Coordinates of C-alpha atoms and ligand atoms in Angstrom, one line a residue:
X1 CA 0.0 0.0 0.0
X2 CA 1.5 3.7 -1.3
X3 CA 0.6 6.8 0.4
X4 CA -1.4 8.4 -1.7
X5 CA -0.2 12.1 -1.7
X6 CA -2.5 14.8 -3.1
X7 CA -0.8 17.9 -3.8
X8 CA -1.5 21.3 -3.0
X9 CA -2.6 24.3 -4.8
X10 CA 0.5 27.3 -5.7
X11 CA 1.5 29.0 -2.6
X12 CA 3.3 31.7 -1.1
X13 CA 4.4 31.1 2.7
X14 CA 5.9 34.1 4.7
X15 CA 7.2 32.4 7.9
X16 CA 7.6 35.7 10.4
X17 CA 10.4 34.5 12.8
X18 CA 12.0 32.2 10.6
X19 CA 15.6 32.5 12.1
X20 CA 13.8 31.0 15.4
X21 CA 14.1 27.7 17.0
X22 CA 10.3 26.7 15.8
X23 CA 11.2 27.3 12.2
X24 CA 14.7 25.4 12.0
X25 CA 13.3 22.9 14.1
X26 CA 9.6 22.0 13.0
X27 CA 8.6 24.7 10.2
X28 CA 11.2 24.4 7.5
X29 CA 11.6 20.6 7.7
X30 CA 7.7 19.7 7.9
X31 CA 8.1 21.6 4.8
X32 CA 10.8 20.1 3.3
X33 CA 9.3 16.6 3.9
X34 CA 6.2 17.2 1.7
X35 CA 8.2 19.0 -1.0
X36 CA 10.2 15.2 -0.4
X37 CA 6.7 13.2 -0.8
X38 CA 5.3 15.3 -3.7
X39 CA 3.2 17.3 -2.1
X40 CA 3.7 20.6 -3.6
X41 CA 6.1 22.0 -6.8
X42 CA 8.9 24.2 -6.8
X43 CA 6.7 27.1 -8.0
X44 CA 6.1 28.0 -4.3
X45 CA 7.8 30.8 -2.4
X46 CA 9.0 29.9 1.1
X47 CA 10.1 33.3 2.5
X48 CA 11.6 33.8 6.0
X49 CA 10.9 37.2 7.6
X50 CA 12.7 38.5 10.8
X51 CA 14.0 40.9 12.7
X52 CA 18.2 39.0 12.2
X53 CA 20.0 40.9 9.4
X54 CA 20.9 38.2 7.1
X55 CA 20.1 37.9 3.2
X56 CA 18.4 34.9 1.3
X57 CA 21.9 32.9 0.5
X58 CA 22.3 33.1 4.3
X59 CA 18.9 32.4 5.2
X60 CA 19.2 29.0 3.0
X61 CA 22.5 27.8 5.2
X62 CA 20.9 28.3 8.2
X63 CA 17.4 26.6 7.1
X64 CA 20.1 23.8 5.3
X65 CA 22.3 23.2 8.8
X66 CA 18.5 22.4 10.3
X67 CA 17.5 20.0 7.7
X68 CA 20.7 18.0 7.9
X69 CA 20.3 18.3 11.5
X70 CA 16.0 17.3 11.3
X71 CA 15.4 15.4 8.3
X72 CA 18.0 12.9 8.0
X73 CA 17.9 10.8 5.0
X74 CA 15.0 12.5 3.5
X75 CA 15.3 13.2 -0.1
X76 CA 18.4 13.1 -2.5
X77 CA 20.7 15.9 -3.3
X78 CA 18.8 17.5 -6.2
X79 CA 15.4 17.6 -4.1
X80 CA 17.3 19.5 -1.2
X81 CA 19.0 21.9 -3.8
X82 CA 15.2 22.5 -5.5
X83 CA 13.6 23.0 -2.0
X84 CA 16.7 25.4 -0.7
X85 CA 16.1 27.4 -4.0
X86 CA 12.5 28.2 -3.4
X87 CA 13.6 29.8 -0.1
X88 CA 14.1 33.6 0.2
X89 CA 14.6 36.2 3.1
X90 CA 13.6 39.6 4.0
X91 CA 15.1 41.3 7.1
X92 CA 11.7 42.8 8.9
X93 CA 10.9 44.3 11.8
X94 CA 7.2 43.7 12.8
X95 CA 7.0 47.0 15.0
X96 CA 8.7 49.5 12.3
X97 CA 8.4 49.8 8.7
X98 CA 12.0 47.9 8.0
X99 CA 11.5 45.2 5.2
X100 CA 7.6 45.3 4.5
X101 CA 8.2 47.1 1.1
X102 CA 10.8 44.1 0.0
X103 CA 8.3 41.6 1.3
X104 CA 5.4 42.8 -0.5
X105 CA 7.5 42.6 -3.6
X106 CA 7.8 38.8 -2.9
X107 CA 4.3 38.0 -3.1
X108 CA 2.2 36.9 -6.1
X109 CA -1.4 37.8 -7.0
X110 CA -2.1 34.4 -7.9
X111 CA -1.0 32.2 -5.5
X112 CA -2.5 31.1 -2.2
X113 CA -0.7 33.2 0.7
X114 CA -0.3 31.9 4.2
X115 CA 1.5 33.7 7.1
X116 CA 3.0 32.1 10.0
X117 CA 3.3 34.1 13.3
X118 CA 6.4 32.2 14.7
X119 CA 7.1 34.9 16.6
X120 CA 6.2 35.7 20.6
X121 CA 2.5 36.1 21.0
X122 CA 3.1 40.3 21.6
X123 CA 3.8 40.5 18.2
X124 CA 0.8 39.4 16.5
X125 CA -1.4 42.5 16.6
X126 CA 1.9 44.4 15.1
X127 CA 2.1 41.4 12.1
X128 CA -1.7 41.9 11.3
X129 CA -1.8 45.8 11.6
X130 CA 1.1 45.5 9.4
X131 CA -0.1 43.1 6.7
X132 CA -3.4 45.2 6.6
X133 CA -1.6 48.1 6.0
X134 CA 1.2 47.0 3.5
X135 CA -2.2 46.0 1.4
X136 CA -0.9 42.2 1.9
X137 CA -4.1 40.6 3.0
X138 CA -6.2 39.5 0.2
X139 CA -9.2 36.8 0.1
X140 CA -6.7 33.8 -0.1
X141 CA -4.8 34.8 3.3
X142 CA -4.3 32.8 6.0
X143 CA -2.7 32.9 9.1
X144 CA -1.2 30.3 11.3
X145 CA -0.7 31.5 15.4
X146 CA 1.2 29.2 17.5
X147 CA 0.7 28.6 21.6
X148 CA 0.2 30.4 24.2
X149 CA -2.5 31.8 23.0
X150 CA -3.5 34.1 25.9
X151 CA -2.1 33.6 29.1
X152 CA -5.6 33.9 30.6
X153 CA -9.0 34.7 29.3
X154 CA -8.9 38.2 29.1
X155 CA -5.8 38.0 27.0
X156 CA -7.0 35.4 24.8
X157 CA -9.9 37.4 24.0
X158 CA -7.9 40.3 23.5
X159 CA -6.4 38.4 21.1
X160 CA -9.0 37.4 18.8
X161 CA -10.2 41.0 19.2
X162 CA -6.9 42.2 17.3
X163 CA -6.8 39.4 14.7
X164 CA -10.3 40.0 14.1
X165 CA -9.8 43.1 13.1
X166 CA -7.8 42.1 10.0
X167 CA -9.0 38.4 9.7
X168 CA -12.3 36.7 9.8
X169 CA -12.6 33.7 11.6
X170 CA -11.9 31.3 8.7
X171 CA -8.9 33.4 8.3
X172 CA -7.0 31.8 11.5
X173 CA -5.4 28.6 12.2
X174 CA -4.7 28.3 15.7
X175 CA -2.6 25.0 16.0
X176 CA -2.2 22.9 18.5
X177 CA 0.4 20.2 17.3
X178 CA -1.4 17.1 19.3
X179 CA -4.1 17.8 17.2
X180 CA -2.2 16.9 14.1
X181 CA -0.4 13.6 15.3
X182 CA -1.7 10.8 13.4
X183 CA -2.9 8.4 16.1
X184 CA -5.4 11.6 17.7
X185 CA -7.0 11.7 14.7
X186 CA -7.1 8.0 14.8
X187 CA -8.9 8.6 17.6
X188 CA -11.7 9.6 15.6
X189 CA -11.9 7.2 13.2
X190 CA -12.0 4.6 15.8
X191 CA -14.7 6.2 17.8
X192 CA -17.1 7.4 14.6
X193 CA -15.9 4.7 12.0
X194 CA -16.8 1.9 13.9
X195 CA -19.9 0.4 15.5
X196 CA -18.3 -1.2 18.4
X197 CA -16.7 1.3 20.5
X198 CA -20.1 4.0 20.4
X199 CA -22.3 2.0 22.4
X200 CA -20.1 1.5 25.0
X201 CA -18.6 5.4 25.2
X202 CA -19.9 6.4 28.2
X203 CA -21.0 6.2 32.2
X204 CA -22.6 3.3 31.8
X205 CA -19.6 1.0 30.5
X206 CA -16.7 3.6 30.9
X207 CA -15.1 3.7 34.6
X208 CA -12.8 6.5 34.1
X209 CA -10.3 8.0 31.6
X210 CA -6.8 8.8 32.4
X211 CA -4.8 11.1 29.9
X212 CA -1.0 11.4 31.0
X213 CA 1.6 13.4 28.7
X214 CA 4.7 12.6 30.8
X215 CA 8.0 14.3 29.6
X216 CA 11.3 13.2 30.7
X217 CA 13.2 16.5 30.0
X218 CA 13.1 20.0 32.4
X219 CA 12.2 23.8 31.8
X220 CA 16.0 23.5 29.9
X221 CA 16.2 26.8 27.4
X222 CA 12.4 27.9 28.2
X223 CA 13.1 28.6 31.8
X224 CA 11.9 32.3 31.7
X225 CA 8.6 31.3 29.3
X226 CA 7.6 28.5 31.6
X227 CA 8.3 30.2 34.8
X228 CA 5.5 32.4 33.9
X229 CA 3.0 29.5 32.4
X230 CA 3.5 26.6 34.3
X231 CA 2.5 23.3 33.1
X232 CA -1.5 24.2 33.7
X233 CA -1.3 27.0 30.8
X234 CA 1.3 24.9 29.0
X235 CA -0.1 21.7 28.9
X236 CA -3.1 21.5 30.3
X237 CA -5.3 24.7 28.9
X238 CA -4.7 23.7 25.6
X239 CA -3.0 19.8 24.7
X240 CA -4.8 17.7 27.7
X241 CA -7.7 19.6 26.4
X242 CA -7.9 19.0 23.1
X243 CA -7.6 15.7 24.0
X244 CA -10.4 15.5 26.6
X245 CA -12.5 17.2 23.8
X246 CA -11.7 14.2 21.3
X247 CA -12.7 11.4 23.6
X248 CA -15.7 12.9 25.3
X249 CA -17.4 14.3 22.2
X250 CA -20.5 13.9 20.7
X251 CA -20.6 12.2 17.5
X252 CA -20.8 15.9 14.6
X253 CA -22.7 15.3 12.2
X254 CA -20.0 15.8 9.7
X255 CA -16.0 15.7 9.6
X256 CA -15.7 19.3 8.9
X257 CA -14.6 22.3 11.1
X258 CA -17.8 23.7 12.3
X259 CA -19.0 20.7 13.6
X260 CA -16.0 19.4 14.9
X261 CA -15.1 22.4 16.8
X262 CA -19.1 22.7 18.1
X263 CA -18.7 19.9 19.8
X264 CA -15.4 20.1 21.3
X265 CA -16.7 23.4 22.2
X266 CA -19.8 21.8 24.0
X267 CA -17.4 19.4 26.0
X268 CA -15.1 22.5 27.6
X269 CA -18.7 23.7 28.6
X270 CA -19.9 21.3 30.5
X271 CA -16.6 20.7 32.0
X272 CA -17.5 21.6 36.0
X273 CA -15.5 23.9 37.7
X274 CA -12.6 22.1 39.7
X275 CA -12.8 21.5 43.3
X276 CA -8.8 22.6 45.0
X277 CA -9.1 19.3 46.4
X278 CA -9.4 18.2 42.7
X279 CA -5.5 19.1 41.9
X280 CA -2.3 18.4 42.6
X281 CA 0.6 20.4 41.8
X282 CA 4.4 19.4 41.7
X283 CA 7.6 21.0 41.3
X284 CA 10.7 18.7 40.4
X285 CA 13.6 18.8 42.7
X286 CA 17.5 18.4 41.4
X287 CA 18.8 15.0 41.0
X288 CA 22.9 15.3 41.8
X289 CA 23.5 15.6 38.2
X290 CA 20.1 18.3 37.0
X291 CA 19.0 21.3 39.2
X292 CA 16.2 21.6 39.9
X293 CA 13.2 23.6 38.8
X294 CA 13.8 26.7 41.1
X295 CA 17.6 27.2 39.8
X296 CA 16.8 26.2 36.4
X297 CA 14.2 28.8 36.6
X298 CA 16.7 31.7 38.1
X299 CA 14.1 31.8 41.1
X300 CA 14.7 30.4 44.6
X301 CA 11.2 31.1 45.3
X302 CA 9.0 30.6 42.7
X303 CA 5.6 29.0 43.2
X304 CA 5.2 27.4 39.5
X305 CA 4.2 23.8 39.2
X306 CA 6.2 21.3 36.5
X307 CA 3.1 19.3 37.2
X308 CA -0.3 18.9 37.7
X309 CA -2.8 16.0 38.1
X310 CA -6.1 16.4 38.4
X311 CA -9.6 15.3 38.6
X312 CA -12.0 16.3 35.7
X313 CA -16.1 16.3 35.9
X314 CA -17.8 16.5 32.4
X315 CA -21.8 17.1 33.2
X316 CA -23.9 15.9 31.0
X317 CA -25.8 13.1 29.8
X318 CA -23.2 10.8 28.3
X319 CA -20.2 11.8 31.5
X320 CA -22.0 11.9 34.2
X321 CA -20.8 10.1 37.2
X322 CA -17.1 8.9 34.6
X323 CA -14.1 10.9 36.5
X324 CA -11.4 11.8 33.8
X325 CA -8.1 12.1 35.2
X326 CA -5.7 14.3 33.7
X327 CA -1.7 14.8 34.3
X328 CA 1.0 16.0 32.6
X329 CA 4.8 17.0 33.7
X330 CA 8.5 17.4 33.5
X331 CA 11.0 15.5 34.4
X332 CA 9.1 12.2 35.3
X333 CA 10.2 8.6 34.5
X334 CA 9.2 8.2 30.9
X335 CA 8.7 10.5 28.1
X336 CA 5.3 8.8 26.8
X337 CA 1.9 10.2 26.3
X338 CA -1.1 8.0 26.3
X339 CA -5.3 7.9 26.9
X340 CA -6.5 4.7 28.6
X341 CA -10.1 4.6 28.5
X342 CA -10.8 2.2 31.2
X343 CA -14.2 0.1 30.9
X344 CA -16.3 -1.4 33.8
X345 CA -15.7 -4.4 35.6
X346 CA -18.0 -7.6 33.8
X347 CA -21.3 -7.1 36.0
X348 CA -20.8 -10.5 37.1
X349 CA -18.0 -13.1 37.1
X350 CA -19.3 -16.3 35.9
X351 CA -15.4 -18.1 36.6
X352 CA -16.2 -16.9 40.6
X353 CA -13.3 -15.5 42.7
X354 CA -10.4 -16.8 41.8
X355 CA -10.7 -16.1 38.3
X356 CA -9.6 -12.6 39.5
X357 CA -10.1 -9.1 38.4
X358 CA -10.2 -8.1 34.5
X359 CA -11.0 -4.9 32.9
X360 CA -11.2 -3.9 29.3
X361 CA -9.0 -1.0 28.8
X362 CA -8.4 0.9 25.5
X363 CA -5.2 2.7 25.6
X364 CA -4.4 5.6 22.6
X365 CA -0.5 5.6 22.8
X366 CA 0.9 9.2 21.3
X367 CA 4.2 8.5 21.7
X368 CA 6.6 6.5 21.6
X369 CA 5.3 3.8 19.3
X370 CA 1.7 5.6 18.3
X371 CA -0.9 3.2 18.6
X372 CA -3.7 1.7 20.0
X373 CA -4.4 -1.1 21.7
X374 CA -7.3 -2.8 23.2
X375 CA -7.3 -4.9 26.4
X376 CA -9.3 -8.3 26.2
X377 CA -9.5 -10.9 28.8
X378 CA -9.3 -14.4 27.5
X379 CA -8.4 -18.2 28.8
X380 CA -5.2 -18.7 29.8
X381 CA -3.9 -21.7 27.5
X382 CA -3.2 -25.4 29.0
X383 CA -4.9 -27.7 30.9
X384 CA -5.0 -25.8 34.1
X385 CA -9.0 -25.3 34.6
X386 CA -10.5 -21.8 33.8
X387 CA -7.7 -18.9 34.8
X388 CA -8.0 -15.5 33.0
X389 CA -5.4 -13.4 31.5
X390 CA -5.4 -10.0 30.0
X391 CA -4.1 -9.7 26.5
X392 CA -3.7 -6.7 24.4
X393 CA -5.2 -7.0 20.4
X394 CA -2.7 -4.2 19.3
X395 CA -3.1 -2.1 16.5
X396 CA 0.1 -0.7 16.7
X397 CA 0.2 0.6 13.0
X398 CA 3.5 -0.9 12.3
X399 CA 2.4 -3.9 12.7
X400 CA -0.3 -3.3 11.1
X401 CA -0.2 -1.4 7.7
X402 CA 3.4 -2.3 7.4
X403 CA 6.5 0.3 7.9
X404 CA 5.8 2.4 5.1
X405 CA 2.4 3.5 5.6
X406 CA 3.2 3.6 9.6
X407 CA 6.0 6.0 8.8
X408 CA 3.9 8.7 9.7
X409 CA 4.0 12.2 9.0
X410 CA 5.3 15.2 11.6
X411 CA 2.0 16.8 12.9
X412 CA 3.5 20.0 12.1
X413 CA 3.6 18.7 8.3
X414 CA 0.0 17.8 8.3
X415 CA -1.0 21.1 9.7
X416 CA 1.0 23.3 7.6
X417 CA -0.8 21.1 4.6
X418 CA -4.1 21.9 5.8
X419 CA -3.3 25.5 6.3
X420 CA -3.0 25.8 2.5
X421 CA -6.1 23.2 1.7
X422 CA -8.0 25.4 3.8
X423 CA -9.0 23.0 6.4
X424 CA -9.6 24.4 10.0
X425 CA -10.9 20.8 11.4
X426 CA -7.8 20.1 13.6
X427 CA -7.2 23.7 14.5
X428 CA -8.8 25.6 17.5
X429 CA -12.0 27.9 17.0
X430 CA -11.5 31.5 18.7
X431 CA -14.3 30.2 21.5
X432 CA -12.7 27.0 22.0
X433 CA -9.8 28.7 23.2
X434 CA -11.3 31.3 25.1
X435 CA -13.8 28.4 27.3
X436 CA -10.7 26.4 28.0
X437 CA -9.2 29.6 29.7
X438 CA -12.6 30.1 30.9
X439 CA -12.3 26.1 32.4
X440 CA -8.2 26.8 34.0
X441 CA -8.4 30.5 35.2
X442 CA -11.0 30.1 38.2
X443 CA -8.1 26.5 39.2
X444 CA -5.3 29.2 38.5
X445 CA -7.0 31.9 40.6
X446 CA -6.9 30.0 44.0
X447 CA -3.1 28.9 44.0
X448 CA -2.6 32.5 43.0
X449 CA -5.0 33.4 46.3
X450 CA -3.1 30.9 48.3
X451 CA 0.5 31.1 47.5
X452 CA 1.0 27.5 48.1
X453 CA 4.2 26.1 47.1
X454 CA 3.7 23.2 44.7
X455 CA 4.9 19.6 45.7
X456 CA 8.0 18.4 45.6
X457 CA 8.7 15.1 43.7
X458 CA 11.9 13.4 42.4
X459 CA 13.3 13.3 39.3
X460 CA 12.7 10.4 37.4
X461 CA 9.9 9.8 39.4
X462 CA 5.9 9.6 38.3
X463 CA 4.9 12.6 40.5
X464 CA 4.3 13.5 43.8
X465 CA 2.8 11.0 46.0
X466 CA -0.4 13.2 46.7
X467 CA -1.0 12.6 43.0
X468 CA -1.2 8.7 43.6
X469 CA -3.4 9.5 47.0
X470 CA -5.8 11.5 44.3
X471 CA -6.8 8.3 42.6
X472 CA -6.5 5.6 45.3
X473 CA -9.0 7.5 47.3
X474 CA -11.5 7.0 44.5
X475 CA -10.1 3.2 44.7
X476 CA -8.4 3.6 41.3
X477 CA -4.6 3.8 40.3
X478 CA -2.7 5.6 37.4
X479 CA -1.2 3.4 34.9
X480 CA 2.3 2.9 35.3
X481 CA 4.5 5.6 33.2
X482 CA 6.5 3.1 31.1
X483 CA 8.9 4.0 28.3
Ligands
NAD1 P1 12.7 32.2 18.9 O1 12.9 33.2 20.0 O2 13.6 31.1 18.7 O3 12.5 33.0 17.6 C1 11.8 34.2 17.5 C2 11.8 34.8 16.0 O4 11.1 36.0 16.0 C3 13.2 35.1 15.5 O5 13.3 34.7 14.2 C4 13.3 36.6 15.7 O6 14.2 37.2 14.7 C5 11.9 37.0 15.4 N1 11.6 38.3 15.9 C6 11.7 38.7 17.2 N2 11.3 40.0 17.2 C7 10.9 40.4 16.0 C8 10.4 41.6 15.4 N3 10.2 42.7 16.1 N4 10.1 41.6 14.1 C9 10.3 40.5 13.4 N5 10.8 39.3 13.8 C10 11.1 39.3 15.1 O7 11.2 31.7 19.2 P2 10.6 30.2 18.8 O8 11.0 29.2 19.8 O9 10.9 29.9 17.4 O10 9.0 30.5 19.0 C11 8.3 31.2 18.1 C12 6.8 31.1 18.5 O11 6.4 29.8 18.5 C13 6.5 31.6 19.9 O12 5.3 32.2 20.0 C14 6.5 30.4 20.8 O13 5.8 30.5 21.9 C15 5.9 29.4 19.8 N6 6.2 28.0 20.1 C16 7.5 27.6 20.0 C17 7.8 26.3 20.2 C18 9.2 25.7 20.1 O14 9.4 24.5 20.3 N7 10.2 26.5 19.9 C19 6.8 25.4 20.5 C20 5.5 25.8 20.6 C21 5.2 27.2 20.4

């Protein structure tokens, strides 16, 4: 089986901050990969704007250093040299009038034009004040925002105030990268493609869900960014959420983006408001050979979690009464991401006692190894009378479809694809955001009101042990955080 590639119509891309780390490292080779797989021609403009004084030639060894360092293997020589000649570069400052001229110059009437802010959130009302007034927004326009967006609700809907003064709604791709990994959207093809799983999706069958993302690194080179988030507005607000979304939401009536995003957007609403007892924070400590988060932070006092667990309520008819347990942090035992969707016990066990405890439990593994694999209890083999084991039917897709159709792509190469196709499903809606910050500011407000420290945990470790206590007392347990 050969991916089937469908390319994409002409465009220009402007990528505003394209000397950053999110360009070299994501952007540019996303890009380069599709140009690799056929996706779109050389007739496409990839221009870098930014504030560094460099010019194009210069632009290209930068942008060639990443893909030797991030696409290894990818294409032959002659691909790379056509990719690295479609790239151009204007130095541009998004606060003066540096560069704009030149960059105008670069764009063509009759191409598709898509602008990515990779740039820090406090420059997008400068980029779209700009691009209204260099005359540079025209019906095909598009822009792509990256996270935070907001740092609370009043500043997301500040933002969408500003961009909405230059850009309708269809206008603005808000992406959130989980959205565009291969095995969330599998997600939805499993729930809504299938019979089996839909009957079942919900209180009556479902016991609980746990969604860990679990990172093994630290704050590292974002010290002074995360200082100020914190793993609630950096994880939680906007990944954990769009992933809570995708497993709770009602069937839409269509795989578009309006009804997608409806329903998402019904599932933040009915979220109930977090009890403080709900949540536990965590801060890592230093390990002999890693600091820990205060000194890695540059402050001896602050008062930021690295993690959080906590203990989600979605009211309505199809959630009511099934807990979903969220956590997410730094510097834990394993860097792996993964929903379980644990089902009830059998109502009654027909093997008696002994026969022991099973549970069916769906687990959607985002990383390592995407996948999904379904927990089924069947007869041990042998002789040895009736004992039950669990087994996993795996669907890992290696296995499955076979390396070359499991070589999935980068979620940022999907994305920037549906950017220019003009598909918002697997971005987030202006309201979406805004009740999600709605859903984390009231949690937010009471540490802010208490000036609790967070917990200390270890390095290495799968949390602080108050995060454990947060399940047990419900008489549940996290899943293991495995490599
Ligand atoms: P970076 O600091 O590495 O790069 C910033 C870029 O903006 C540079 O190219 C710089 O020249 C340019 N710039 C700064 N001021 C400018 C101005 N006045 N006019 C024009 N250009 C200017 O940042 P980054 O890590 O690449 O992040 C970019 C955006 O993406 C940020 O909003 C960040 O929050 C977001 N983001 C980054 C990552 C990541 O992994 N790096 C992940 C998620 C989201």
């Amino acid at each position: 089986m050969a991916s089937r590639v469908i390319p994409v119509e002409p465009f220009d891309l402007v990528i505003f901050g394209g000397t950053g780390d999110l360009a070299r490292r994501k952007i540019l080779p996303a890009l380069y990969r599709r140009f690799v797989a056929g996706q779109f021609g050389a007739d496409t403009r990839l221009i870098g704007a930014a504030r560094t004084a460099m010019d194009s030639a210069a632009w290209r060894d930068l942008i060639a250093e990443a893909l030797d360092e991030f696409t290894t293997g990818a294409g032959d020589g002659a691909t790379r040299e056509a990719f690295l000649a479609m790239l151009s570069y204007v130095t541009l400052d998004a606060r003066g009038e540096e560069g704009w001229t030149a960059l105008s110059g670069q764009m063509r009437d009759d191409r598709i034009r898509a602008f990515y802010f990779s740039v820090a959130p406090a420059l997008f009302g400068d980029l779209a004040e700009r691009l209204h007034l260099h005359g540079l927004i025209d019906e095909t326009a598009r822009i792509v925002v990256e996270k935070p967006f907001g740092h609370d609700l009043d500043s997301a809907r500040a933002l969408n105030r500003t961009l909405a003064q230059h850009f309708c709604e269809h206008q603005i791709y808000r992406i959130d990268h989980y959205l565009g990994k291969e095995t969330v959207q599998n997600l939805m093809a499993i729930r809504f493609g299938n019979v089996l799983f839909e009957p079942l999706w919900n209180s009556q069958y479902v016991d609980h869900i746990q969604i860990t993302v679990a990172e093994t690194v630290g704050i590292g080179g974002r010290a002074e960014y995360y200082n100020h988030a914190g793993a609630m507005r950096d994880m939680v607000q906007n990944h954990l959420m769009q992933l809570l979304c995708l497993i709770a939401m009602e069937p839409p009536a269509r795989f578009a983006p309006d009804p997608v995003r409806d329903e998402k957007l019904k599932v933040i609403r009915a979220l109930d408001p977090v009890a403080p007892g709900d949540v536990v924070r965590g801060q890592y400590g230093g390990d002999g050979t890693q600091p820990d988060f205060r000194t890695q932070a540059g402050h001896g006092d602050s008062t930021t979690e690295s993690f959080i667990a906590l203990k989600a309520q979605i009211s309505n008819w199809r959630w009511a009464g099934t807990p979903f347990y969220l956590r997410t942090g730094k510097r834990l035992r394993a860097r792996t991401s993964e929903i379980a969707v644990v089902f009830k016990d059998a109502p009654h066990s027909i093997f008696g006692a002994e026969a022991g405890r099973h549970r069916n439990i769906l687990t959607i593994r985002l990383q390592p190894n995407e996948g999904i694999e379904l927990g089924v209890t069947i007869k041990e083999p042998g002789p040895g009378g009736m004992r039950l084991i669990d087994v996993p039917l795996d669907m890992t897709f290696a296995e499955a479809l076979g390396p070359e159709e499991a070589d999935f792509p980068d979620a940022y190469e999907r994305l920037i694809m549906d950017v220019i196709r003009g598909n918002q499903t697997l971005f987030m809606r202006g309201d979406e955001v805004e009740a999600a910050w709605a859903w984390t500011d009231p949690i937010i407000a009471v540490w802010q009101a208490e000036q609790e420290p967070p917990l200390p945990y270890d390095t290495g470790s799968a949390g602080p042990e108050e995060a454990l206590m947060l399940m047990h007392r419900d008489g549940r347990r996290w899943r293991e955080i495995k490599p």
